[in-house]
Coordinates of C-alpha atoms and ligand atoms in Angstrom, one line a residue:
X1 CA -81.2 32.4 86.3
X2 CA -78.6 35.1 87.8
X3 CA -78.4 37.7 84.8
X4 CA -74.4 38.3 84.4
X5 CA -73.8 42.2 85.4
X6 CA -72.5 43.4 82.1
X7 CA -70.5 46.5 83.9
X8 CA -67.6 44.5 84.6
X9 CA -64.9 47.1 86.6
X10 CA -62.0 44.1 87.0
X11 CA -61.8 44.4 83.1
X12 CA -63.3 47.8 82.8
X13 CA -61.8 49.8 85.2
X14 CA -58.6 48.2 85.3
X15 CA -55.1 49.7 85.9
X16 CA -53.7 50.9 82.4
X17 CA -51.2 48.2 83.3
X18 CA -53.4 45.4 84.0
X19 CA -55.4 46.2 80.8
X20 CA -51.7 46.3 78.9
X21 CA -50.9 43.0 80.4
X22 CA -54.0 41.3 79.3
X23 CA -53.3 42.5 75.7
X24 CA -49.9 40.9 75.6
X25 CA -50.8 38.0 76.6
X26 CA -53.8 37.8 74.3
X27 CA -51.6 39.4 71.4
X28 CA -49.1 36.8 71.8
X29 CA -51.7 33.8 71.4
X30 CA -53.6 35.6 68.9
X31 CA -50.2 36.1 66.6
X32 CA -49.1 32.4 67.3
X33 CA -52.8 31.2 66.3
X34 CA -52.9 33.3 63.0
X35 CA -49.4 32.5 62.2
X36 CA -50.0 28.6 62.8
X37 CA -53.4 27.8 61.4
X38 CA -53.5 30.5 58.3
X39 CA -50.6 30.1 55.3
X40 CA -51.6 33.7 54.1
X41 CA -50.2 35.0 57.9
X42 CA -47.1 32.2 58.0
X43 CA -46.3 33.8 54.3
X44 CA -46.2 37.2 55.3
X45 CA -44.7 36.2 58.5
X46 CA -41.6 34.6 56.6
X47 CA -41.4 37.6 53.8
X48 CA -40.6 40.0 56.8
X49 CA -38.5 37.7 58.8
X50 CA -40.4 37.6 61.9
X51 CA -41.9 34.6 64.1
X52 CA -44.1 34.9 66.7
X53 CA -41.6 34.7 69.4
X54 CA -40.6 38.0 68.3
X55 CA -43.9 39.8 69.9
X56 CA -42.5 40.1 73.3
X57 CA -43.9 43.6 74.2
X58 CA -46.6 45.1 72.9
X59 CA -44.9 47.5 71.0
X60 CA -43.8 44.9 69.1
X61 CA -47.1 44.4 67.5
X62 CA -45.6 47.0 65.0
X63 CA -43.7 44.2 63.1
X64 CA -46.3 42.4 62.3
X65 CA -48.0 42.9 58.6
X66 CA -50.9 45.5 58.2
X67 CA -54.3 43.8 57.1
X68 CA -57.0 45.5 54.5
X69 CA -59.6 45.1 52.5
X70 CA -57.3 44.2 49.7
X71 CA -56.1 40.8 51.9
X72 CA -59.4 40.0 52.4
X73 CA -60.6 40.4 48.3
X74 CA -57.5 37.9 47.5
X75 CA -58.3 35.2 50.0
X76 CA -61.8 35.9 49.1
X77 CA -64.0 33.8 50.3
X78 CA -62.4 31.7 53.4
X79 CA -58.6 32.3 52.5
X80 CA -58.0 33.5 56.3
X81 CA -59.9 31.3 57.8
X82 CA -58.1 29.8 60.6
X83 CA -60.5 26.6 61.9
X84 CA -61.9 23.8 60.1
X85 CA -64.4 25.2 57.5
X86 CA -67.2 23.2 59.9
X87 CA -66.3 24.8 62.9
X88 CA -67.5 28.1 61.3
X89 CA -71.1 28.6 62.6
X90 CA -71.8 32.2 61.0
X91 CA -70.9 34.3 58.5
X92 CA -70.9 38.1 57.9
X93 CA -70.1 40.2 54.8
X94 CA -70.0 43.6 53.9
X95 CA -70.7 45.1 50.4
X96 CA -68.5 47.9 49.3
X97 CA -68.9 49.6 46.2
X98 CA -67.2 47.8 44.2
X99 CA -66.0 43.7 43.3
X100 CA -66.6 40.8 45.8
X101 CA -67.4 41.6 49.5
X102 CA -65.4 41.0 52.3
X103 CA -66.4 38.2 54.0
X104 CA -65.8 37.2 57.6
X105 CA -66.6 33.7 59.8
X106 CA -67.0 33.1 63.0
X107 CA -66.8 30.2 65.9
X108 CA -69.1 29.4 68.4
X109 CA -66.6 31.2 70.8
X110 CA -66.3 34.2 68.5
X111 CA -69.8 34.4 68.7
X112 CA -70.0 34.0 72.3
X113 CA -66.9 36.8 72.4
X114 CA -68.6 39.1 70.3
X115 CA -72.2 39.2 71.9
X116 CA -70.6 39.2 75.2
X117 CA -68.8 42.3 73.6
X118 CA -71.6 44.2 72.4
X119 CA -73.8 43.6 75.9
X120 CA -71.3 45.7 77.6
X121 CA -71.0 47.9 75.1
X122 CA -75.4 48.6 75.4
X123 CA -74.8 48.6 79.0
X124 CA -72.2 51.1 78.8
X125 CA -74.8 53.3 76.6
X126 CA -77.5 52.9 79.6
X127 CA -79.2 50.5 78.4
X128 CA -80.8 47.7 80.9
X129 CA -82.3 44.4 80.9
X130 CA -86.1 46.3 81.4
X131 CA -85.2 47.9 78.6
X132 CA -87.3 46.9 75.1
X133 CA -85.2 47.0 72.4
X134 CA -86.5 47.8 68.5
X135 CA -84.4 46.5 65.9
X136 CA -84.2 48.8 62.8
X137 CA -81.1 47.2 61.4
X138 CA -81.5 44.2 58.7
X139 CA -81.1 40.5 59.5
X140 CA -78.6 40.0 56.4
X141 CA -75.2 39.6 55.9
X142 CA -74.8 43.1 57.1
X143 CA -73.1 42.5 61.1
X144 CA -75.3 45.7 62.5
X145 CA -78.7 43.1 63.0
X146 CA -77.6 40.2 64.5
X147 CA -74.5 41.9 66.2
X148 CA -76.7 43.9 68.0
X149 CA -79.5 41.7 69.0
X150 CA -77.2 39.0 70.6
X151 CA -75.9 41.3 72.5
X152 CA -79.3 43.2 73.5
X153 CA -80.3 39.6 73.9
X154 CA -77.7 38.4 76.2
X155 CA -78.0 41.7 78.5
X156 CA -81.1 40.2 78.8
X157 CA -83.4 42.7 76.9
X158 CA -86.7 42.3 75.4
X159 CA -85.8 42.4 72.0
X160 CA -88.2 43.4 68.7
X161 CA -86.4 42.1 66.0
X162 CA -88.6 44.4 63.1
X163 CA -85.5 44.6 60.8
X164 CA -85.2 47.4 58.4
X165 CA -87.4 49.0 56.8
X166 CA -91.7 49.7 57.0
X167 CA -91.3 52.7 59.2
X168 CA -95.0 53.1 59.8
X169 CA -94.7 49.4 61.2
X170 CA -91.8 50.5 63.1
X171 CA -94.0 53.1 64.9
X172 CA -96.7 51.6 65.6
X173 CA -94.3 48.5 67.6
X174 CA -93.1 51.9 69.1
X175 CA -96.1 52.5 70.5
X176 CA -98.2 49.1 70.8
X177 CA -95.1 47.4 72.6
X178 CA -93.6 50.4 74.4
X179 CA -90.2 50.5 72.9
X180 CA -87.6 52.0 74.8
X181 CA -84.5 51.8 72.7
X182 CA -84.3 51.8 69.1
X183 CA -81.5 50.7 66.9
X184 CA -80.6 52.3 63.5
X185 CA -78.3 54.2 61.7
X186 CA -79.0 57.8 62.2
X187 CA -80.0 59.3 59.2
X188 CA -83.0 56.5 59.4
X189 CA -83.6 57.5 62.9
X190 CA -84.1 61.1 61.4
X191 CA -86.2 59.6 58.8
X192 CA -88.3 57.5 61.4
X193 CA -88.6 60.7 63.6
X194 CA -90.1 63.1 60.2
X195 CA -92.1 60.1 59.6
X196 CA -93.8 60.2 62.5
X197 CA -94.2 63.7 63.3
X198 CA -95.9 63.8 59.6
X199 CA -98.4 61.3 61.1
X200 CA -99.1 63.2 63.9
X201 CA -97.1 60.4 66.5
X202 CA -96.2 62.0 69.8
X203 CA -92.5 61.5 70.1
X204 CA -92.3 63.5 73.6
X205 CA -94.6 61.2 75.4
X206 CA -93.7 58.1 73.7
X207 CA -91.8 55.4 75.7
X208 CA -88.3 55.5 73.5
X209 CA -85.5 57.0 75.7
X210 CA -82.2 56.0 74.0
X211 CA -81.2 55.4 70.7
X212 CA -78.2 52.9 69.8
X213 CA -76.9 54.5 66.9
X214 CA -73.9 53.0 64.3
X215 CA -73.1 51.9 61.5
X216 CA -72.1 55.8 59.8
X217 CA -71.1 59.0 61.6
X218 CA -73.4 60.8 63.7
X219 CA -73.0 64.2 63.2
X220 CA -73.0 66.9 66.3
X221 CA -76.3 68.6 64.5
X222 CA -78.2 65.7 63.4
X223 CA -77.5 64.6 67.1
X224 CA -78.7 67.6 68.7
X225 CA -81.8 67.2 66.1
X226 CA -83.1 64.0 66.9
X227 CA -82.2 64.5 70.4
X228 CA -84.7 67.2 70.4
X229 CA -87.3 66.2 68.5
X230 CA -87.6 62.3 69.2
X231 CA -86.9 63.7 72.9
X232 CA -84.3 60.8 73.3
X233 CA -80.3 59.8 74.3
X234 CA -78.4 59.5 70.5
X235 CA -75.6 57.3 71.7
X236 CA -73.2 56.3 69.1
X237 CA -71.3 53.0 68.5
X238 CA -68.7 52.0 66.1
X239 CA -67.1 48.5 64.7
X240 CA -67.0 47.2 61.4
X241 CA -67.6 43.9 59.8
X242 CA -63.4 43.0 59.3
X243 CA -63.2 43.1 63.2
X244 CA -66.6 41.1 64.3
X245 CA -68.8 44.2 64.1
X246 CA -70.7 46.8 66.3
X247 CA -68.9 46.2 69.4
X248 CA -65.8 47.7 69.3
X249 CA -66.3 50.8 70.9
X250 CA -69.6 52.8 72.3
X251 CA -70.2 55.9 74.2
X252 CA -70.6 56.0 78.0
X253 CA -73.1 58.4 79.2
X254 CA -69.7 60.7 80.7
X255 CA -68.0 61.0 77.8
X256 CA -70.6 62.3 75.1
X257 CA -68.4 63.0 72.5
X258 CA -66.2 59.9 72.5
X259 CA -66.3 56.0 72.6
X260 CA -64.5 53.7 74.5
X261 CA -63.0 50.8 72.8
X262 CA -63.3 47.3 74.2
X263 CA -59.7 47.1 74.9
X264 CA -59.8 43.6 76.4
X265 CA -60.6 42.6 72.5
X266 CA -58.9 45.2 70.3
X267 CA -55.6 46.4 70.4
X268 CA -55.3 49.9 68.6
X269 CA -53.3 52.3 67.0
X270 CA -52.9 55.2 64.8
X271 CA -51.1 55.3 62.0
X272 CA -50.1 58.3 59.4
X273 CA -52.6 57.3 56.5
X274 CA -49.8 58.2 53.9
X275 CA -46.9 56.7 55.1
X276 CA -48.0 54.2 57.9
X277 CA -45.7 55.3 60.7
X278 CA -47.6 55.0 64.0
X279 CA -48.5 58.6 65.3
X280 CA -48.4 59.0 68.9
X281 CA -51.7 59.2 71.4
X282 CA -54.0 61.8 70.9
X283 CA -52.4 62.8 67.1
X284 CA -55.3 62.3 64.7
X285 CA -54.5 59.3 61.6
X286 CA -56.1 56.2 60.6
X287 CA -57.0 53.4 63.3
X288 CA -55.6 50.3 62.8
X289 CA -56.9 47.0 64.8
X290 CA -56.1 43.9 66.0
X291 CA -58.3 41.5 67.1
X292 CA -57.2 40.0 70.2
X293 CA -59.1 36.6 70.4
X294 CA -60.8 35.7 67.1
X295 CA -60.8 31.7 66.1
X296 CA -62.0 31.8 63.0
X297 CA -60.7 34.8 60.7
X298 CA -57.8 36.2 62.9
X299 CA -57.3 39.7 62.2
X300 CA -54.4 41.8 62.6
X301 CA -53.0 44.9 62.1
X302 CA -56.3 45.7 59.9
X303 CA -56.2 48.9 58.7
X304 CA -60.1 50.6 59.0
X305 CA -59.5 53.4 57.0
X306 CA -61.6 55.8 59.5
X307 CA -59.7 58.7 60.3
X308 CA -60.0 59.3 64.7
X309 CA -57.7 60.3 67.7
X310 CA -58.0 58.2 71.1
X311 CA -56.8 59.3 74.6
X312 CA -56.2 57.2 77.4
X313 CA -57.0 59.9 80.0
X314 CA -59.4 58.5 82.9
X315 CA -62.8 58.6 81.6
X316 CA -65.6 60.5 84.6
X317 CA -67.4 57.3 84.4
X318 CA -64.7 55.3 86.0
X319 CA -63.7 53.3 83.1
X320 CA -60.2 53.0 82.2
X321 CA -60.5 51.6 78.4
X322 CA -59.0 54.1 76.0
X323 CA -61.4 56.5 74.6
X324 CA -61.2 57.3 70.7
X325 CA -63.2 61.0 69.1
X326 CA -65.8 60.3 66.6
X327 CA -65.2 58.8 63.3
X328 CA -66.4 61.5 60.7
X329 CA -64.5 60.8 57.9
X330 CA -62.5 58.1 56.0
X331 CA -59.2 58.5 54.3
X332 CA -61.2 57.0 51.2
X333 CA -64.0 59.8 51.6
X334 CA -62.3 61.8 50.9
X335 CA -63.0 64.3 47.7
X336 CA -60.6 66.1 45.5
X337 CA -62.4 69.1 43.4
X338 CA -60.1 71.0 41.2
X339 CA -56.9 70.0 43.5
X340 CA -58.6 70.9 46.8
X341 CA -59.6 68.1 49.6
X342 CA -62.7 68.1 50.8
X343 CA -64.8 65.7 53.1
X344 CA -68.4 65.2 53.6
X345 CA -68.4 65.8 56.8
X346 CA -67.5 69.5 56.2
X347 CA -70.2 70.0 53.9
X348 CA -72.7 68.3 56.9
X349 CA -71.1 71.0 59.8
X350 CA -71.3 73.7 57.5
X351 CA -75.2 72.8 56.7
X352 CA -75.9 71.9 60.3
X353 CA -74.7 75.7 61.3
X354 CA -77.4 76.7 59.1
X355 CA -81.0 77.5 59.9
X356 CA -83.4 76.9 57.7
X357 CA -82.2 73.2 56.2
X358 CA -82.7 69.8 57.6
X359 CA -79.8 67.3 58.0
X360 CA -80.9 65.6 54.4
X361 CA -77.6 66.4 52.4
X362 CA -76.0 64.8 48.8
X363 CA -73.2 65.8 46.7
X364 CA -73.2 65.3 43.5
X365 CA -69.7 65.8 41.1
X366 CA -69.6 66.0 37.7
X367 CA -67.7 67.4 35.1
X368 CA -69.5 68.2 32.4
X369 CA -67.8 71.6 31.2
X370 CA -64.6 70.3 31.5
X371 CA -64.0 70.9 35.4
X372 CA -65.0 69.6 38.3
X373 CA -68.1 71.1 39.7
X374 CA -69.6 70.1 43.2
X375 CA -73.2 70.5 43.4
X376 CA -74.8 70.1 47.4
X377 CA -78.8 69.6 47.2
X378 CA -80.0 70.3 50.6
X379 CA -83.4 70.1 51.7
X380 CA -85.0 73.6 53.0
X381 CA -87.0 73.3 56.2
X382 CA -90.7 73.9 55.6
X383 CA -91.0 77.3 57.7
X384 CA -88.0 78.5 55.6
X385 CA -89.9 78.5 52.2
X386 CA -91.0 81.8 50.7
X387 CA -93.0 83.0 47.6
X388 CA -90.6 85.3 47.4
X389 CA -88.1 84.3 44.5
X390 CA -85.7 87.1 45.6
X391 CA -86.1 85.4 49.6
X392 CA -85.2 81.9 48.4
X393 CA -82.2 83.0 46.0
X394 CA -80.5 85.5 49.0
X395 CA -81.2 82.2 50.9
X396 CA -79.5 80.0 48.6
X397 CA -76.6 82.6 47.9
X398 CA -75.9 82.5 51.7
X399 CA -75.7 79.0 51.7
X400 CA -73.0 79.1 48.7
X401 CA -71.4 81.3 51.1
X402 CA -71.5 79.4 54.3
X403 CA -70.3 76.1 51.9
X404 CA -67.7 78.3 50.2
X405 CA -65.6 79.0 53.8
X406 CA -65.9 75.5 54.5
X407 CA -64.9 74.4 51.6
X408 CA -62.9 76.6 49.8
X409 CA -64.5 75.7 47.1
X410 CA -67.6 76.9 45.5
X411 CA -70.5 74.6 44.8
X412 CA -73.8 75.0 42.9
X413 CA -76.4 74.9 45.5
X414 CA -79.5 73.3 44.7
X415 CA -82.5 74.0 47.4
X416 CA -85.0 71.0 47.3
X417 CA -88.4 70.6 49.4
X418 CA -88.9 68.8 52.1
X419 CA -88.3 64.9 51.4
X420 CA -86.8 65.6 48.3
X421 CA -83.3 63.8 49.4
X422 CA -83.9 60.1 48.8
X423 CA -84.1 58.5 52.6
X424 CA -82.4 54.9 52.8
X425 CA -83.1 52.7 55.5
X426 CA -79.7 51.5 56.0
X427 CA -76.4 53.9 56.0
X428 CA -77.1 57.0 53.5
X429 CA -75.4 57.4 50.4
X430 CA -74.1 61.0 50.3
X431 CA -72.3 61.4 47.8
X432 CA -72.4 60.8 44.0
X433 CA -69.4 61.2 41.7
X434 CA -70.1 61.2 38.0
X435 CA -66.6 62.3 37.1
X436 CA -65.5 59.8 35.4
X437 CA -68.8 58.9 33.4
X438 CA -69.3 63.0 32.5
Ligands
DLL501 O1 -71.2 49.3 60.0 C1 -70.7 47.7 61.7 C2 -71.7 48.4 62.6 C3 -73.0 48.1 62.5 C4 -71.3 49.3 63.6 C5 -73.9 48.7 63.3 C6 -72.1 49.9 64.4 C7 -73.5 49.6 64.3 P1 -69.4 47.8 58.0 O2 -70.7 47.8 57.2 O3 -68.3 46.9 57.7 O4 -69.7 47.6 59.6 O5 -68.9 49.4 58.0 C8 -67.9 49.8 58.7 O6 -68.8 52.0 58.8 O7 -65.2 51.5 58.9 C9 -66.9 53.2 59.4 O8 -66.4 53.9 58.3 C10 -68.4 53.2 59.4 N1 -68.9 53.3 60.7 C11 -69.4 52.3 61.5 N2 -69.9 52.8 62.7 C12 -69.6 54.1 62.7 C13 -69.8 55.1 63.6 C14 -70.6 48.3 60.4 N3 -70.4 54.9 64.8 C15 -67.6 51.2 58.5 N4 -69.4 56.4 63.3 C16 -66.5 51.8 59.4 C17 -68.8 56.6 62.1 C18 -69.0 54.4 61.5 N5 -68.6 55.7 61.2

């Protein structure tokens, strides 16, 4: 059978116009179908006084209601649902921290949508149907597994579907089946890479070349580290369970730093986290999405929380979708210590600029004494361990340093030996605040 050629340039490389006319016309449909089939939308609709026929530019999307988690914990489980309850074929959640998840459904033609989505999305990252692709994400509820492996699957890839976890397993299906792309978050990529090297596994003549990474942020130094050491392509790709999944936007191999968003299925914008006012392009805020052709759980206006910029400058690779920086941090990561702000993400570029520590990193808060104190544990590299007490405490006193002009804070820094940050074979927990139970 012909294999469909997932670069698609009449979508992909379309005018700016064309791709803006597409939009509308799938906004308008999209709005009409939510507001029809969903009383949650038609209630909302009515509280602000609009109608459907009031979306007549696209623009316009900016009267409609924002979405959130929130929404989707009161309609919890199928309150948005906007099909027949046996028309749903799938469903996805994700866990958060705290109360019920957020659950999501999906049609046969979301599915179809979505898969079709994340093939171009793997293509995009240079990944080809001769390519054999490891799976290192769970088959659960969690959209990372089976997102990904329909869409591997559909581009016509071998696919290994190992799931998460075992990571000596994982190797050796590295090497007995000649793996060439592996899918994981990054820190277990790291984890899979020290793994191996421990055991003596060759990474540089081993058959992986690119790594689809996702699911958490990929930080410039933990990039450049696994690059270099599992002698792959990191590429990064981003989505989230509200709006189908991985799929939404991935990195081409031009534009290294950025992603392009599927723009054919999500209409973006960026929005001033506080207030909500929509920021104009390139102006860093929260992205906000709207599905553009969902059946079963419409979404619109949902509001990600992940703080990112997007530009809609021509990309070198010739495709025209809009391109949005790196998610590194999440209005809701972020960490106020004695009245100052601080993200993770800071304390990860300040550790990566240091030699000496691997990219194995937790925070821990606590307030024992009364105020907050932020402790980082970071894992020394083994050639930076001395017998020297007065070595390791100049170390550690540079490292308060280094975290101190990041932060403007000072934290306790706690140096710990190799492996002695708890690995997690899905997204890493960073940080822990005991705050409220000190
Ligand atoms: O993490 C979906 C996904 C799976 C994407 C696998 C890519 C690969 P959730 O569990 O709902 O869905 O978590 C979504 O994770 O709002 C971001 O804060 C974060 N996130 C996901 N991908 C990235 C990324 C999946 N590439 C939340 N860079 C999002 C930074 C990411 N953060």
């Amino acid at each position: 059978m012909l294999q469909k050629n997932y670069f698609d340039p009449e979508i992909e490389s379309a005018p700016r116009e064309r791709i803006r006319c597409i939009q509308l016309e799938k906004l308008r449909k999209q709005v009409a179908w939510a507001y029809e089939r969903t009383p949650w939308y038609k209630k909302r609709f009515q509280e602000l006084g609009i109608e459907p026929r009031d979306i007549r530019n696209l623009e316009d999307v900016r009267l409609l209601p924002f979405t959130d988690k929130q929404v989707l914990r009161e309609t919890y489980p199928f309150g948005l649902c906007a099909i027949p309850l046996d028309e749903v074929v799938r469903l996805h959640a994700s866990s958060g921290t705290t109360g019920k998840p957020v659950v999501i459904g999906y049609s046969r033609r979301d599915l179809d949508a979505w898969s079709d989505c994340v093939a171009r999305m793997v293509a995009m990252a240079g990944v080809t149907r001769a390519d054999r692709v490891q799976m290192a994400f769970g088959y659960g509820m969690f959209t990372g597994g089976f997102g990904l492996h329909y869409g591997c699957e559909k581009l016509g890839c071998m696919m290994v579907p190992a799931g998460s976890g075992n990571t000596e397993r994982h190797l050796m299906m590295i090497e007995d089946y000649k793996t060439t792309v592996l899918i994981s978050t990054p820190s277990y990529a790291m984890h899979m890479c020290e793994t191996g090297e421990a055991l003596g596994f060759d990474w540089k003549s081993a058959s992986l070349r690119i790594g689809l990474f996702g699911g958490e942020p990929c930080m410039p130094g933990l990039k450049r580290e696994i690059e270099s050491r599992m002698h792959i392509i990191c590429t990064d790709n981003y989505g989230l369970t509200e709006v189908n999944g991985p799929g939404v936007a991935g990195e081409c191999l031009h534009s290294r730093d950025q992603n392009h968003i599927a723009e054919d299925h999500f209409l973006w914008e960026i929005i001033d986290p506080a207030t909500g006012e929509v920021l104009p392009e390139g102006r860093e805020g929260e992205l906000v999405l709207t599905l553009l052709d969902k059946e079963a759980f419409p979404m619109l206006r949902y509001r990600t929380h992940d703080l990112t910029s997007i530009t809609t400058e021509p990309c070198a690779c010739g495709r025209t979708h809009a391109r949005m920086a790196k998610v590194r941090a999440r209005t809701d990561d972020m960490l106020i210590v004695r009245g100052t702000n601080i993200f993770p993400s800071q304390v990860e570029d300040a550790l990566s600029a240091i030699r000496g520590v691997t990219p194995h990193y937790r925070i821990v808060l606590d307030n024992e004494t009364g105020m907050d104190r932020v402790t980082v544990m970071t894992e020394l590299k083994p050639d930076a361990f001395s017998d020297s007490f007065e070595e390791m405490d100049r170390f550690r006193r540079h490292v308060v340093d280094r975290l101190r002009q990041a932060l403007l804070v000072t934290p306790v820094v706690k140096l710990v030996e190799p492996g002695g940050i708890e690995r997690t074979f899905g997204k890493s927990r960073r940080v822990e605040d005991n705050r409220e139970k000190s």
